[in-house]
PDB file of C-alpha atoms in Angstrom:
ATOM      1  CA  MET A   1      21.927  40.423   9.924  1.00  0.00           C
ATOM      2  CA  ARG A   2      24.108  43.009  11.647  1.00  0.00           C
ATOM      3  CA  THR A   3      26.555  41.877  14.340  1.00  0.00           C
ATOM      4  CA  ILE A   4      26.586  44.081  17.431  1.00  0.00           C
ATOM      5  CA  PRO A   5      30.054  44.232  19.027  1.00  0.00           C
ATOM      6  CA  LYS A   6      30.415  42.864  22.555  1.00  0.00           C
ATOM      7  CA  ASN A   7      32.180  46.036  23.712  1.00  0.00           C
ATOM      8  CA  THR A   8      31.853  49.513  22.227  1.00  0.00           C
ATOM      9  CA  ILE A   9      33.058  52.890  23.466  1.00  0.00           C
ATOM     10  CA  CYS A  10      30.108  55.238  23.986  1.00  0.00           C
ATOM     11  CA  LEU A  11      30.929  58.945  23.786  1.00  0.00           C
ATOM     12  CA  TRP A  12      28.392  61.475  25.038  1.00  0.00           C
ATOM     13  CA  PHE A  13      27.912  64.578  22.900  1.00  0.00           C
ATOM     14  CA  ASP A  14      25.607  67.520  23.403  1.00  0.00           C
ATOM     15  CA  LYS A  15      24.105  67.389  19.903  1.00  0.00           C
ATOM     16  CA  ASP A  16      26.939  66.998  17.380  1.00  0.00           C
ATOM     17  CA  ALA A  17      27.765  63.272  17.434  1.00  0.00           C
ATOM     18  CA  GLU A  18      27.245  62.936  13.691  1.00  0.00           C
ATOM     19  CA  ALA A  19      29.474  65.929  12.855  1.00  0.00           C
ATOM     20  CA  ALA A  20      32.169  64.620  15.201  1.00  0.00           C
ATOM     21  CA  ALA A  21      32.014  61.116  13.674  1.00  0.00           C
ATOM     22  CA  GLU A  22      32.240  62.533  10.155  1.00  0.00           C
ATOM     23  CA  PHE A  23      35.244  64.641  11.158  1.00  0.00           C
ATOM     24  CA  TYR A  24      37.067  61.683  12.765  1.00  0.00           C
ATOM     25  CA  ALA A  25      36.378  59.519   9.707  1.00  0.00           C
ATOM     26  CA  SER A  26      37.802  62.226   7.441  1.00  0.00           C
ATOM     27  CA  VAL A  27      41.026  62.577   9.451  1.00  0.00           C
ATOM     28  CA  PHE A  28      42.068  59.123  10.663  1.00  0.00           C
ATOM     29  CA  PRO A  29      42.780  55.929   8.687  1.00  0.00           C
ATOM     30  CA  ASP A  30      40.638  52.845   9.273  1.00  0.00           C
ATOM     31  CA  SER A  31      37.784  55.127  10.345  1.00  0.00           C
ATOM     32  CA  ARG A  32      34.228  55.374   9.087  1.00  0.00           C
ATOM     33  CA  VAL A  33      30.724  56.459   9.956  1.00  0.00           C
ATOM     34  CA  GLY A  34      28.194  53.656  10.226  1.00  0.00           C
ATOM     35  CA  ARG A  35      24.543  53.623  11.159  1.00  0.00           C
ATOM     36  CA  VAL A  36      22.827  56.813  12.273  1.00  0.00           C
ATOM     37  CA  SER A  37      19.775  56.285  14.496  1.00  0.00           C
ATOM     38  CA  ARG A  38      17.124  58.985  14.656  1.00  0.00           C
ATOM     39  CA  ALA A  39      14.370  59.696  17.171  1.00  0.00           C
ATOM     40  CA  PRO A  40      11.107  58.093  16.035  1.00  0.00           C
ATOM     41  CA  ALA A  41       9.019  60.746  17.823  1.00  0.00           C
ATOM     42  CA  ASP A  42       9.302  64.041  19.678  1.00  0.00           C
ATOM     43  CA  PHE A  43      10.938  63.707  23.105  1.00  0.00           C
ATOM     44  CA  PRO A  44      11.923  66.045  25.941  1.00  0.00           C
ATOM     45  CA  GLY A  45      14.536  68.350  24.458  1.00  0.00           C
ATOM     46  CA  GLY A  46      14.196  67.038  20.901  1.00  0.00           C
ATOM     47  CA  ARG A  47      12.053  66.308  17.916  1.00  0.00           C
ATOM     48  CA  ALA A  48      11.280  63.356  15.698  1.00  0.00           C
ATOM     49  CA  GLY A  49      14.128  62.818  13.255  1.00  0.00           C
ATOM     50  CA  ASP A  50      16.870  64.231  15.504  1.00  0.00           C
ATOM     51  CA  VAL A  51      20.036  62.131  15.541  1.00  0.00           C
ATOM     52  CA  LEU A  52      20.156  60.039  18.724  1.00  0.00           C
ATOM     53  CA  THR A  53      23.199  57.842  18.089  1.00  0.00           C
ATOM     54  CA  VAL A  54      25.912  57.446  15.490  1.00  0.00           C
ATOM     55  CA  GLU A  55      27.974  54.293  15.108  1.00  0.00           C
ATOM     56  CA  PHE A  56      31.506  55.036  13.966  1.00  0.00           C
ATOM     57  CA  THR A  57      35.035  53.670  13.970  1.00  0.00           C
ATOM     58  CA  VAL A  58      38.217  55.609  14.792  1.00  0.00           C
ATOM     59  CA  CYS A  59      41.453  53.859  13.778  1.00  0.00           C
ATOM     60  CA  GLY A  60      39.699  50.515  14.035  1.00  0.00           C
ATOM     61  CA  VAL A  61      38.081  51.224  17.429  1.00  0.00           C
ATOM     62  CA  GLU A  62      34.287  50.831  17.472  1.00  0.00           C
ATOM     63  CA  CYS A  63      32.419  53.786  19.006  1.00  0.00           C
ATOM     64  CA  ILE A  64      28.918  55.104  19.440  1.00  0.00           C
ATOM     65  CA  GLY A  65      28.267  58.812  19.675  1.00  0.00           C
ATOM     66  CA  LEU A  66      25.241  59.570  21.830  1.00  0.00           C
ATOM     67  CA  ASN A  67      23.538  62.952  21.531  1.00  0.00           C
ATOM     68  CA  GLY A  68      22.594  63.192  25.196  1.00  0.00           C
ATOM     69  CA  GLY A  69      22.453  66.951  25.707  1.00  0.00           C
ATOM     70  CA  PRO A  70      24.656  69.327  27.685  1.00  0.00           C
ATOM     71  CA  GLU A  71      24.434  67.527  31.038  1.00  0.00           C
ATOM     72  CA  PHE A  72      27.786  65.707  30.712  1.00  0.00           C
ATOM     73  CA  THR A  73      30.993  66.862  29.046  1.00  0.00           C
ATOM     74  CA  HIS A  74      34.232  65.167  28.044  1.00  0.00           C
ATOM     75  CA  SER A  75      37.304  65.281  30.269  1.00  0.00           C
ATOM     76  CA  GLU A  76      40.934  64.218  30.047  1.00  0.00           C
ATOM     77  CA  ALA A  77      39.953  61.089  31.990  1.00  0.00           C
ATOM     78  CA  PHE A  78      39.222  59.606  28.550  1.00  0.00           C
ATOM     79  CA  SER A  79      41.329  60.186  25.464  1.00  0.00           C
ATOM     80  CA  PHE A  80      42.189  58.577  22.188  1.00  0.00           C
ATOM     81  CA  GLN A  81      45.926  57.916  21.906  1.00  0.00           C
ATOM     82  CA  ILE A  82      47.024  57.958  18.284  1.00  0.00           C
ATOM     83  CA  ALA A  83      50.480  56.509  17.576  1.00  0.00           C
ATOM     84  CA  THR A  84      52.309  58.279  14.761  1.00  0.00           C
ATOM     85  CA  ASP A  85      55.302  57.170  12.721  1.00  0.00           C
ATOM     86  CA  ASP A  86      56.954  60.525  12.034  1.00  0.00           C
ATOM     87  CA  GLN A  87      56.666  64.297  12.345  1.00  0.00           C
ATOM     88  CA  GLU A  88      54.588  64.613   9.186  1.00  0.00           C
ATOM     89  CA  GLU A  89      51.898  62.288  10.520  1.00  0.00           C
ATOM     90  CA  THR A  90      52.057  63.931  13.958  1.00  0.00           C
ATOM     91  CA  ASP A  91      51.601  67.367  12.386  1.00  0.00           C
ATOM     92  CA  ARG A  92      48.758  66.204  10.150  1.00  0.00           C
ATOM     93  CA  TYR A  93      46.615  64.842  12.995  1.00  0.00           C
ATOM     94  CA  TRP A  94      47.498  67.625  15.429  1.00  0.00           C
ATOM     95  CA  ASP A  95      46.778  70.335  12.884  1.00  0.00           C
ATOM     96  CA  ALA A  96      43.480  68.706  11.866  1.00  0.00           C
ATOM     97  CA  ILE A  97      42.216  68.549  15.454  1.00  0.00           C
ATOM     98  CA  VAL A  98      43.479  71.944  16.632  1.00  0.00           C
ATOM     99  CA  GLY A  99      42.716  73.635  13.308  1.00  0.00           C
ATOM    100  CA  ASN A 100      39.078  72.502  13.413  1.00  0.00           C
ATOM    101  CA  GLY A 101      38.218  74.525  16.512  1.00  0.00           C
ATOM    102  CA  GLY A 102      40.244  72.440  18.955  1.00  0.00           C
ATOM    103  CA  GLN A 103      42.869  73.532  21.433  1.00  0.00           C
ATOM    104  CA  GLU A 104      46.430  72.628  22.287  1.00  0.00           C
ATOM    105  CA  SER A 105      47.447  71.235  25.632  1.00  0.00           C
ATOM    106  CA  ALA A 106      50.738  69.930  27.029  1.00  0.00           C
ATOM    107  CA  CYS A 107      52.861  66.873  26.282  1.00  0.00           C
ATOM    108  CA  GLY A 108      51.188  65.841  23.020  1.00  0.00           C
ATOM    109  CA  TRP A 109      47.610  66.295  24.236  1.00  0.00           C
ATOM    110  CA  CYS A 110      44.976  68.364  22.475  1.00  0.00           C
ATOM    111  CA  LYS A 111      41.196  68.642  22.486  1.00  0.00           C
ATOM    112  CA  ASP A 112      38.877  68.671  19.520  1.00  0.00           C
ATOM    113  CA  ARG A 113      36.079  71.213  19.173  1.00  0.00           C
ATOM    114  CA  TRP A 114      33.700  68.845  21.001  1.00  0.00           C
ATOM    115  CA  GLY A 115      35.999  68.696  24.023  1.00  0.00           C
ATOM    116  CA  LEU A 116      37.258  65.151  23.416  1.00  0.00           C
ATOM    117  CA  SER A 117      40.919  64.687  24.341  1.00  0.00           C
ATOM    118  CA  TRP A 118      43.511  63.215  21.975  1.00  0.00           C
ATOM    119  CA  GLN A 119      47.102  62.186  22.578  1.00  0.00           C
ATOM    120  CA  ILE A 120      49.047  62.477  19.341  1.00  0.00           C
ATOM    121  CA  THR A 121      52.038  60.363  20.316  1.00  0.00           C
ATOM    122  CA  PRO A 122      54.984  59.615  18.038  1.00  0.00           C
ATOM    123  CA  ARG A 123      56.250  56.061  18.410  1.00  0.00           C
ATOM    124  CA  ALA A 124      59.722  57.555  18.931  1.00  0.00           C
ATOM    125  CA  LEU A 125      58.510  59.007  22.238  1.00  0.00           C
ATOM    126  CA  THR A 126      56.745  55.828  23.362  1.00  0.00           C
ATOM    127  CA  GLU A 127      59.822  53.724  22.583  1.00  0.00           C
ATOM    128  CA  ALA A 128      62.182  56.177  24.298  1.00  0.00           C
ATOM    129  CA  ALA A 129      59.996  56.360  27.406  1.00  0.00           C
ATOM    130  CA  ALA A 130      60.093  52.562  27.689  1.00  0.00           C
ATOM    131  CA  SER A 131      63.845  52.287  27.085  1.00  0.00           C
ATOM    132  CA  ASP A 132      66.036  50.373  29.516  1.00  0.00           C
ATOM    133  CA  ALA A 133      69.159  52.197  28.313  1.00  0.00           C
ATOM    134  CA  PRO A 134      70.598  54.416  31.057  1.00  0.00           C
ATOM    135  CA  GLY A 135      69.176  57.941  30.958  1.00  0.00           C
ATOM    136  CA  VAL A 136      67.176  57.565  27.728  1.00  0.00           C
ATOM    137  CA  ALA A 137      63.684  57.477  29.276  1.00  0.00           C
ATOM    138  CA  GLU A 138      64.490  60.366  31.624  1.00  0.00           C
ATOM    139  CA  ARG A 139      65.897  62.549  28.822  1.00  0.00           C
ATOM    140  CA  ALA A 140      62.929  61.820  26.555  1.00  0.00           C
ATOM    141  CA  PHE A 141      60.454  62.480  29.361  1.00  0.00           C
ATOM    142  CA  THR A 142      62.170  65.739  30.312  1.00  0.00           C
ATOM    143  CA  ALA A 143      62.104  66.898  26.688  1.00  0.00           C
ATOM    144  CA  MET A 144      58.423  65.965  26.347  1.00  0.00           C
ATOM    145  CA  LEU A 145      57.526  68.087  29.375  1.00  0.00           C
ATOM    146  CA  THR A 146      58.604  71.218  27.472  1.00  0.00           C
ATOM    147  CA  MET A 147      56.350  70.533  24.470  1.00  0.00           C
ATOM    148  CA  THR A 148      52.759  71.006  23.414  1.00  0.00           C
ATOM    149  CA  LYS A 149      52.805  69.113  20.084  1.00  0.00           C
ATOM    150  CA  ILE A 150      55.583  66.496  20.221  1.00  0.00           C
ATOM    151  CA  ASP A 151      58.668  67.347  18.189  1.00  0.00           C
ATOM    152  CA  VAL A 152      60.146  64.056  16.983  1.00  0.00           C
ATOM    153  CA  ALA A 153      63.558  65.559  16.190  1.00  0.00           C
ATOM    154  CA  ARG A 154      63.855  66.939  19.731  1.00  0.00           C
ATOM    155  CA  ILE A 155      62.892  63.555  21.202  1.00  0.00           C
ATOM    156  CA  GLU A 156      65.525  61.877  19.015  1.00  0.00           C
ATOM    157  CA  GLN A 157      68.117  64.461  20.132  1.00  0.00           C
ATOM    158  CA  ALA A 158      67.229  63.760  23.771  1.00  0.00           C
ATOM    159  CA  VAL A 159      67.553  60.019  23.204  1.00  0.00           C
ATOM    160  CA  ALA A 160      71.003  60.589  21.684  1.00  0.00           C
ATOM    161  CA  GLY A 161      71.993  62.731  24.675  1.00  0.00           C
ATOM    162  CA  ASN A 162      72.228  65.976  22.709  1.00  0.00           C
TER     163      ASN A 162
END
């Protein structure tokens, strides 16, 4: 018997929930595509066999992709924040999202080709922004404001006061 999680993030897609889930599972660790539910009969705007929902996991977070049509779109009000350990990991995720039809934004944010927002955030930035040391958080924040993809070396230089 399958256990249904108490809380699951539901993401509305026009019609590409399965493609999005497969992409996320191919890019991020601890990610997978689970059950795909299909329409049992024709329905307004669709046909029997069309994908209705896709259960998937992104970095351990349970999600459902709902193919609901074009009525609603994603916005920056919801994003996945992915913590990275170094520049290589930051580049890998950023390049995968942007290079697959996505777009860059400011301060470590980007959107995938389905319009879903992602924050690719090096831990060096998160730690610096939370620092109690005089000036560290301000310098890191000021440096971040000049970036699209976060540059770990520049954050570390800002932390050091250089």
